[in-house]
mmCIF file of C-alpha atoms in Angstrom:
data_model
loop_
_atom_site.group_PDB
_atom_site.id
_atom_site.type_symbol
_atom_site.label_atom_id
_atom_site.label_comp_id
_atom_site.label_asym_id
_atom_site.label_seq_id
_atom_site.Cartn_x
_atom_site.Cartn_y
_atom_site.Cartn_z
ATOM 1 C CA MET A 1 -32.092 19.618 4.060
ATOM 2 C CA MET A 2 -34.304 22.707 3.839
ATOM 3 C CA VAL A 3 -35.982 23.480 0.501
ATOM 4 C CA SER A 4 -37.452 26.928 -0.201
ATOM 5 C CA LYS A 5 -41.166 27.108 -1.116
ATOM 6 C CA GLY A 6 -40.732 30.284 -3.178
ATOM 7 C CA PRO A 7 -38.566 31.071 -6.205
ATOM 8 C CA VAL A 8 -35.049 29.708 -5.831
ATOM 9 C CA HIS A 9 -32.068 31.896 -6.697
ATOM 10 C CA PRO A 10 -29.557 30.158 -9.043
ATOM 11 C CA THR A 11 -26.819 30.428 -6.422
ATOM 12 C CA GLN A 12 -29.072 28.844 -3.801
ATOM 13 C CA LEU A 13 -29.954 26.090 -6.284
ATOM 14 C CA LEU A 14 -26.278 25.341 -6.866
ATOM 15 C CA ILE A 15 -25.737 25.094 -3.115
ATOM 16 C CA LEU A 16 -28.692 22.716 -2.771
ATOM 17 C CA LEU A 17 -27.430 20.593 -5.656
ATOM 18 C CA GLY A 18 -23.975 20.502 -4.079
ATOM 19 C CA GLU A 19 -25.458 19.299 -0.788
ATOM 20 C CA CYS A 20 -27.431 16.599 -2.646
ATOM 21 C CA LEU A 21 -24.310 15.402 -4.463
ATOM 22 C CA LEU A 22 -22.396 15.266 -1.185
ATOM 23 C CA GLU A 23 -25.128 13.183 0.436
ATOM 24 C CA ILE A 24 -25.267 10.859 -2.589
ATOM 25 C CA ASN A 25 -21.491 10.465 -2.480
ATOM 26 C CA CYS A 26 -21.623 9.564 1.208
ATOM 27 C CA LEU A 27 -24.373 7.014 0.551
ATOM 28 C CA LEU A 28 -22.378 5.423 -2.267
ATOM 29 C CA LYS A 29 -19.348 5.127 -0.008
ATOM 30 C CA ARG A 30 -21.507 3.510 2.668
ATOM 31 C CA LEU A 31 -22.861 1.020 0.118
ATOM 32 C CA GLN A 32 -19.350 0.183 -1.041
ATOM 33 C CA ASN A 33 -18.308 -0.261 2.559
ATOM 34 C CA LEU A 34 -21.265 -2.585 3.224
ATOM 35 C CA LYS A 35 -20.236 -4.621 0.180
ATOM 36 C CA LEU A 36 -16.741 -5.020 1.636
ATOM 37 C CA ILE A 37 -18.198 -6.036 4.999
ATOM 38 C CA TYR A 38 -20.313 -8.613 3.170
ATOM 39 C CA LEU A 39 -17.240 -9.953 1.373
ATOM 40 C CA VAL A 40 -15.436 -10.257 4.695
ATOM 41 C CA TRP A 41 -18.447 -11.963 6.260
ATOM 42 C CA ARG A 42 -18.581 -14.438 3.342
ATOM 43 C CA ASN A 43 -14.867 -15.054 3.862
ATOM 44 C CA LYS A 44 -13.932 -13.630 0.460
ATOM 45 C CA ILE A 45 -11.328 -11.347 2.006
ATOM 46 C CA PRO A 46 -8.515 -13.027 3.983
ATOM 47 C CA PHE A 47 -9.362 -11.650 7.402
ATOM 48 C CA SER A 48 -8.582 -13.400 10.657
ATOM 49 C CA ASN A 49 -11.020 -15.571 12.562
ATOM 50 C CA ASN A 50 -12.417 -12.476 14.330
ATOM 51 C CA ILE A 51 -14.814 -11.823 11.443
ATOM 52 C CA PRO A 52 -17.970 -11.469 13.626
ATOM 53 C CA GLU A 53 -16.352 -8.529 15.421
ATOM 54 C CA ILE A 54 -16.370 -6.530 12.212
ATOM 55 C CA LYS A 55 -20.018 -5.735 12.950
ATOM 56 C CA GLY A 56 -18.781 -3.643 15.850
ATOM 57 C CA PHE A 57 -16.247 -1.599 13.894
ATOM 58 C CA PRO A 58 -17.163 2.126 13.986
ATOM 59 C CA LEU A 59 -17.956 4.101 10.841
ATOM 60 C CA SER A 60 -16.214 7.393 10.207
ATOM 61 C CA GLU A 61 -17.683 10.371 8.334
ATOM 62 C CA CYS A 62 -19.308 9.333 5.033
ATOM 63 C CA GLY A 63 -19.359 5.692 6.031
ATOM 64 C CA TYR A 64 -15.753 4.527 5.836
ATOM 65 C CA LEU A 65 -15.040 1.494 7.972
ATOM 66 C CA GLN A 66 -12.487 2.040 10.717
ATOM 67 C CA VAL A 67 -10.434 -1.040 11.565
ATOM 68 C CA PRO A 68 -8.917 -0.799 15.052
ATOM 69 C CA PRO A 69 -5.100 -1.271 15.091
ATOM 70 C CA PRO A 70 -5.226 -4.442 17.277
ATOM 71 C CA PHE A 71 -6.909 -6.285 14.368
ATOM 72 C CA SER A 72 -4.174 -5.453 11.872
ATOM 73 C CA PRO A 73 -2.293 -7.060 10.183
ATOM 74 C CA TYR A 74 -4.217 -10.200 9.229
ATOM 75 C CA ASN A 75 -2.556 -13.547 8.589
ATOM 76 C CA PHE A 76 -3.380 -15.867 5.707
ATOM 77 C CA GLN A 77 -1.561 -19.200 5.493
ATOM 78 C CA GLY A 78 1.896 -19.535 6.989
ATOM 79 C CA THR A 79 3.747 -17.606 4.297
ATOM 80 C CA CYS A 80 1.338 -14.695 3.742
ATOM 81 C CA LYS A 81 0.425 -11.643 5.765
ATOM 82 C CA VAL A 82 -2.181 -9.028 4.846
ATOM 83 C CA ASN A 83 -1.957 -5.466 6.093
ATOM 84 C CA PHE A 84 -4.264 -2.465 5.612
ATOM 85 C CA PRO A 85 -2.056 0.685 5.517
ATOM 86 C CA ASP A 86 -5.137 2.905 5.828
ATOM 87 C CA SER A 87 -7.927 1.481 7.982
ATOM 88 C CA ASN A 88 -10.380 3.791 6.208
ATOM 89 C CA LYS A 89 -9.675 2.144 2.840
ATOM 90 C CA LEU A 90 -10.579 -1.527 2.936
ATOM 91 C CA HIS A 91 -10.472 -1.690 -0.859
ATOM 92 C CA TYR A 92 -6.687 -1.274 -0.723
ATOM 93 C CA PHE A 93 -4.362 -3.584 1.145
ATOM 94 C CA GLN A 94 -0.848 -4.983 1.004
ATOM 95 C CA LEU A 95 0.228 -8.608 0.957
ATOM 96 C CA THR A 96 3.626 -9.814 2.135
ATOM 97 C CA VAL A 97 4.711 -13.237 0.890
ATOM 98 C CA THR A 98 7.599 -14.953 2.662
ATOM 99 C CA PRO A 99 8.372 -18.185 0.756
ATOM 100 C CA ASP A 100 9.611 -21.072 2.872
ATOM 101 C CA GLU A 101 11.022 -23.123 -0.014
ATOM 102 C CA GLY A 102 12.532 -22.804 -3.476
ATOM 103 C CA TYR A 103 14.636 -20.084 -5.063
ATOM 104 C CA TYR A 104 12.955 -17.277 -3.117
ATOM 105 C CA GLN A 105 13.104 -18.803 0.365
ATOM 106 C CA GLY A 106 13.912 -16.228 3.043
ATOM 107 C CA GLY A 107 12.791 -13.193 1.048
ATOM 108 C CA LYS A 108 9.901 -10.874 1.887
ATOM 109 C CA PHE A 109 7.971 -9.785 -1.176
ATOM 110 C CA GLN A 110 5.329 -7.109 -0.905
ATOM 111 C CA PHE A 111 2.344 -6.687 -3.216
ATOM 112 C CA GLU A 112 -0.298 -3.993 -3.329
ATOM 113 C CA ILE A 113 -3.858 -5.067 -4.089
ATOM 114 C CA GLU A 114 -6.609 -2.652 -5.011
ATOM 115 C CA VAL A 115 -10.207 -3.858 -5.250
ATOM 116 C CA PRO A 116 -12.093 -1.926 -7.970
ATOM 117 C CA ASP A 117 -15.722 -0.857 -7.706
ATOM 118 C CA ALA A 118 -16.714 -3.499 -10.282
ATOM 119 C CA TYR A 119 -15.297 -6.376 -8.196
ATOM 120 C CA ASN A 120 -15.984 -9.258 -8.445
ATOM 121 C CA MET A 121 -16.951 -8.912 -12.090
ATOM 122 C CA VAL A 122 -13.392 -7.741 -12.755
ATOM 123 C CA PRO A 123 -10.169 -8.819 -11.043
ATOM 124 C CA PRO A 124 -8.357 -6.708 -8.469
ATOM 125 C CA LYS A 125 -5.364 -4.636 -9.552
ATOM 126 C CA VAL A 126 -2.117 -6.120 -8.270
ATOM 127 C CA LYS A 127 1.464 -4.881 -8.380
ATOM 128 C CA CYS A 128 4.680 -6.165 -6.835
ATOM 129 C CA LEU A 129 6.366 -3.468 -4.749
ATOM 130 C CA THR A 130 9.568 -5.428 -4.151
ATOM 131 C CA ARG A 131 12.217 -5.568 -6.847
ATOM 132 C CA ILE A 132 12.688 -9.193 -7.803
ATOM 133 C CA TRP A 133 14.429 -11.406 -10.372
ATOM 134 C CA HIS A 134 11.543 -13.623 -11.428
ATOM 135 C CA PRO A 135 10.318 -14.998 -14.797
ATOM 136 C CA ASN A 136 6.695 -14.036 -14.118
ATOM 137 C CA ILE A 137 7.250 -10.667 -12.418
ATOM 138 C CA THR A 138 9.073 -7.751 -14.005
ATOM 139 C CA GLU A 139 11.547 -5.638 -12.088
ATOM 140 C CA THR A 140 9.033 -2.776 -12.223
ATOM 141 C CA GLY A 141 6.269 -4.842 -10.591
ATOM 142 C CA GLU A 142 4.065 -6.115 -13.436
ATOM 143 C CA ILE A 143 2.757 -9.623 -12.792
ATOM 144 C CA CYS A 144 1.876 -12.493 -15.107
ATOM 145 C CA LEU A 145 -0.755 -14.577 -13.317
ATOM 146 C CA SER A 146 -3.543 -16.153 -15.339
ATOM 147 C CA LEU A 147 -6.325 -15.610 -12.787
ATOM 148 C CA LEU A 148 -5.667 -11.849 -12.907
ATOM 149 C CA ARG A 149 -6.465 -11.765 -16.628
ATOM 150 C CA GLU A 150 -9.883 -10.281 -17.247
ATOM 151 C CA HIS A 151 -10.213 -12.095 -20.573
ATOM 152 C CA SER A 152 -8.753 -15.550 -21.093
ATOM 153 C CA ILE A 153 -9.543 -18.053 -23.826
ATOM 154 C CA ASP A 154 -8.235 -21.046 -21.871
ATOM 155 C CA GLY A 155 -10.654 -20.624 -18.946
ATOM 156 C CA THR A 156 -7.939 -19.937 -16.372
ATOM 157 C CA GLY A 157 -8.546 -16.184 -16.181
ATOM 158 C CA TRP A 158 -10.688 -14.163 -13.825
ATOM 159 C CA ALA A 159 -14.307 -15.151 -13.208
ATOM 160 C CA PRO A 160 -16.961 -13.751 -10.829
ATOM 161 C CA THR A 161 -16.739 -16.990 -8.859
ATOM 162 C CA ARG A 162 -13.139 -16.254 -7.914
ATOM 163 C CA THR A 163 -12.306 -14.529 -4.643
ATOM 164 C CA LEU A 164 -9.510 -12.507 -3.095
ATOM 165 C CA LYS A 165 -8.375 -15.687 -1.402
ATOM 166 C CA ASP A 166 -7.695 -17.096 -4.866
ATOM 167 C CA VAL A 167 -5.579 -14.022 -5.621
ATOM 168 C CA VAL A 168 -3.580 -14.430 -2.408
ATOM 169 C CA TRP A 169 -3.117 -18.139 -3.134
ATOM 170 C CA GLY A 170 -2.000 -17.350 -6.699
ATOM 171 C CA LEU A 171 0.561 -14.747 -5.629
ATOM 172 C CA ASN A 172 1.887 -17.109 -2.979
ATOM 173 C CA SER A 173 2.146 -19.907 -5.560
ATOM 174 C CA LEU A 174 4.171 -17.742 -7.965
ATOM 175 C CA PHE A 175 7.126 -18.670 -5.783
ATOM 176 C CA THR A 176 6.407 -22.409 -5.849
ATOM 177 C CA ASP A 177 3.837 -24.314 -7.939
ATOM 178 C CA LEU A 178 3.054 -21.517 -10.424
ATOM 179 C CA LEU A 179 6.673 -20.470 -11.036
ATOM 180 C CA ASN A 180 6.675 -20.696 -14.835
ATOM 181 C CA PHE A 181 9.826 -20.440 -16.958
ATOM 182 C CA ASP A 182 8.066 -21.610 -20.136
ATOM 183 C CA ASP A 183 5.649 -18.653 -20.427
ATOM 184 C CA PRO A 184 7.629 -15.753 -18.942
ATOM 185 C CA LEU A 185 6.856 -12.078 -18.585
ATOM 186 C CA ASN A 186 10.466 -11.321 -17.724
ATOM 187 C CA ILE A 187 12.040 -13.104 -20.690
ATOM 188 C CA GLU A 188 15.571 -12.182 -19.625
ATOM 189 C CA ALA A 189 15.118 -13.907 -16.255
ATOM 190 C CA ALA A 190 13.692 -17.036 -17.903
ATOM 191 C CA GLU A 191 16.565 -17.197 -20.397
ATOM 192 C CA HIS A 192 19.009 -16.670 -17.542
ATOM 193 C CA HIS A 193 17.569 -19.707 -15.755
ATOM 194 C CA LEU A 194 17.743 -21.790 -18.947
ATOM 195 C CA ARG A 195 21.329 -20.754 -19.586
ATOM 196 C CA ASP A 196 22.759 -21.114 -16.062
ATOM 197 C CA LYS A 197 20.546 -22.237 -13.197
ATOM 198 C CA GLU A 198 23.206 -21.720 -10.547
ATOM 199 C CA ASP A 199 23.962 -18.187 -11.672
ATOM 200 C CA PHE A 200 20.214 -17.521 -11.783
ATOM 201 C CA ARG A 201 19.952 -18.672 -8.159
ATOM 202 C CA ASN A 202 22.851 -16.404 -7.200
ATOM 203 C CA LYS A 203 21.170 -13.387 -8.786
ATOM 204 C CA VAL A 204 17.861 -14.189 -7.052
ATOM 205 C CA GLU A 205 19.678 -14.381 -3.709
ATOM 206 C CA ASP A 206 21.483 -11.105 -4.437
ATOM 207 C CA TYR A 207 18.159 -9.392 -5.129
ATOM 208 C CA ILE A 208 16.729 -10.824 -1.903
ATOM 209 C CA LYS A 209 19.641 -9.450 0.118
ATOM 210 C CA ARG A 210 19.366 -6.021 -1.527
ATOM 211 C CA TYR A 211 15.601 -5.550 -1.810
ATOM 212 C CA ALA A 212 13.620 -8.235 0.036
ATOM 213 C CA ARG A 213 14.744 -8.220 3.645
#
């Protein structure tokens, strides 16, 4: 960047300031990208076993990481699959859970996960994209999962020691071990299960056929 030695015209100063802000913005994006690479390297993001190859991924303008298509999607456990819709945005990815047991067996349930700048001091933002009849997930996608709570008095909420793997495990377990009818977010679904378990199962299966194939 060239800086004039004489008096600087206000317009020229604004241009120089704009260039400085652009460079700072690019540097911040590079730092955020390096943080994500570090999280992958420390196995805090559910990538595949090809983690060392991330060092060879090219950087686009302003430092975004480009993930080559052959490395996407990434698998995590047998019932989960992670996909990055935009390879330039590693802070945003989608998780598909395909339960192999229980009420939701055979369905494909998609979640979007956004990692905020303050991660891992705060939890990621998670929403269910698939309409579902579930006591802990509303039909509009809100999720009741204790580890996603930023403040929790019982010690089960989010903590800096938690990782994205914990989030993936928790979402996967909402269909099995963590399926909770006693502390529901969707009260109507929980009451439906209490009133008529077989009819509840039928409605779950109907939702799977209509929305989760």
